[in-house]
Amino acid sequence: MDYKREIAKLFAPHLTEEEAYSLLVPPKDIAMGDICLPCFRLAKTMRMSPVAIADKLAAELTLPPFVAEVKSVAGYLNFKFSSHDFASTVLGNVLSQGAVYGKSDLGAGKTVCIDYSSINIAKPFHIGHLSTTVLGAALYRLYKELGYNVVGINHLGDWGTQFGKLIVAYHKWSSKEEIERGGVRKLVEIYVKFHQEAEDHPELDEEARSWFKKLEDGDEEAVSLWKWFKEITLADDVPIYDRLGVHFDSYAGESFYNDKMDAVVDELAAKGLLTLSDGAQIVELDGMPPCIIRKSDGATLYATRDLAAAFYRKSTYDFAKCLYVVAYQQNLHFKQWFEVVHKMGYEWYKDLEHVAFGMVSLEDGAMSTRKGNAVWLTDVLDKAVEKAAEIIKQKSPDLDDPNEVAEMVGVGSVIFSALINNRIKDIEFRYDKILNFDGETCPYVQYTHARCASLLAKAGEWQAPRDYGALSDDVAKDILRNLERYPSLLREAADKNEPSMITRHVVDLCKLYNKFYFDNKILTAPDGVREARLALTLAVKTVMENGMAIIGIRLPDKM
Ligand code: ARG
């Protein structure tokens, strides 16, 4: 039952259910009650002071059985739920629904496309791709949980002049065997070498240009090398996605749109939106620089591909929303081409959304692919797992599967670091910080989960309690409120495309539960009380699991 909704129905004819619903808030002081209606908004229509309105309503309302008490305090109407009813309804909901608690069919019949990770072929899959990858994957699971049809797209950077350079470098300094052995790192190495060599030998650039031209013209050797570079890169990168639990429905990258851009350019021309500027074709925009569609040499641009991709996605998937999970550095790029779609007269430009996020900085500083000092994500994961293994060895030397737990903790901590704060915030990545067992961290959440799991394992079989009156202290009530709020929180997190709201909610739940755990005996509590506390523990564990599953973090039962 949605308590807030039930309360919201009580105020007719003064307020509609929706109005009341949006006004209801938790009271500032939880001792005052569980939910509260500020009466100021009613003063005009009811022609009374808020204080008098609250008094009048308190006296007149017909209360539903789960409300134990209503009080008027200085213009606020405070409702206190009966502990038993509130607890039994919340826990009943969570425990009967289990793994599907939070799931809904809100998005039934609607499709959301999510463009995320979108790494570049023959370039490092580096720490800068962490946020887009795990943020996109979390949104993917979140929208699925809310019943949407979701299409996860890895818009691979698989086209551009760099492939001409790579072909030259490959011919000059490498071999099939070497690349097969060395994978994408070898590709990056020869790419870096190309840039070093080209400084003294500018003719290399000329050669690279001519190879890229061949590739564009469909030359057999150029095309087969390009395809092979893609295979080599993905063979190294797909296992990283597996490790992170990240899934895509489509790997249609930039090259996929090679034959789909002319139609867009033609339509822009037909609609009179193209202007010639120094030989380049551009779309003029209000209040921002123009969007360049074709360079003077005829080459298309990143934005041209994004336009073609948007039209393709709209006609293929008929999305209700298309999200682009890309760093804020590209704000202008997205603003520009979204506006081009608007100018073309398509109302669905409003359904395109740039889900921007901040930068990751590392202890060891900046990186550049050209110079070859990128920090590879796979190395970061390995290092985190290695450090997690050391900590676990010290803290819990008797685990049956220490390696598996270290993998969950290490990888989980890296994911968590990108999904604990508001996405727009820059991230300062430090191993000791993310692997700290105390604080708002992944190991803290995992440890709390293991605590619940081991407690429940020790409890053995128990009967559902008949009376939940034991869960009436403030901490238990806060826990119940957290659990009760979880389904609506998921909807808000989707509205804002902000998975960190879920992470935070689970962290708050862990803090509350740990407080509850230290303040109360559970296994040795008297009959009835024991069962109520166990039920609470099981519900906490369930919501942690459901929330962390969306975030993409695995929770060990022992650690
Ligand atoms: N590959 C691009 C990069 O590394 C990101 C692509 C984002 N997606 C898009 N549709 N533009 O910057």
Short mmCIF file of N, CA and C in Angstrom, two decimals, residues 27 51-52 66 304 340 362 365 370 388 466 510 536:
data_model
loop_
_atom_site.label_atom_id
_atom_site.label_comp_id
_atom_site.label_asym_id
_atom_site.label_seq_id
_atom_site.Cartn_x
_atom_site.Cartn_y
_atom_site.Cartn_z
N PRO A 27 7.75 15.00 8.26
CA PRO A 27 7.88 16.12 9.20
C PRO A 27 9.35 16.37 9.51
N VAL A 51 -3.15 27.79 10.71
CA VAL A 51 -3.32 27.16 12.03
C VAL A 51 -4.76 26.68 12.21
N ALA A 52 -5.70 27.54 11.83
CA ALA A 52 -7.11 27.17 11.99
C ALA A 52 -7.48 26.01 11.05
N PHE A 66 -4.61 2.62 9.43
CA PHE A 66 -3.17 2.61 9.71
C PHE A 66 -2.67 3.90 10.34
N THR A 304 27.44 15.03 -37.85
CA THR A 304 26.66 14.49 -38.99
C THR A 304 26.27 13.04 -38.70
N VAL A 340 19.53 21.24 -34.30
CA VAL A 340 19.37 21.01 -35.74
C VAL A 340 18.12 20.15 -36.00
N LEU A 362 42.82 10.97 -11.61
CA LEU A 362 43.54 9.93 -10.88
C LEU A 362 44.69 10.54 -10.11
N GLY A 365 47.50 11.66 -12.43
CA GLY A 365 47.41 12.79 -13.37
C GLY A 365 46.83 12.50 -14.73
N ARG A 370 47.53 9.79 -27.63
CA ARG A 370 48.59 10.00 -28.61
C ARG A 370 49.96 9.79 -28.02
N ALA A 388 41.90 -5.35 -2.94
CA ALA A 388 40.78 -5.91 -2.18
C ALA A 388 41.19 -7.27 -1.61
N ARG A 466 3.30 -12.26 14.13
CA ARG A 466 1.91 -11.79 14.06
C ARG A 466 1.83 -10.31 14.42
N CYS A 510 21.91 1.01 4.80
CA CYS A 510 22.97 0.28 5.51
C CYS A 510 23.31 0.97 6.83
N LEU A 536 12.57 -7.67 9.51
CA LEU A 536 13.14 -6.39 9.10
C LEU A 536 14.50 -6.62 8.42
#
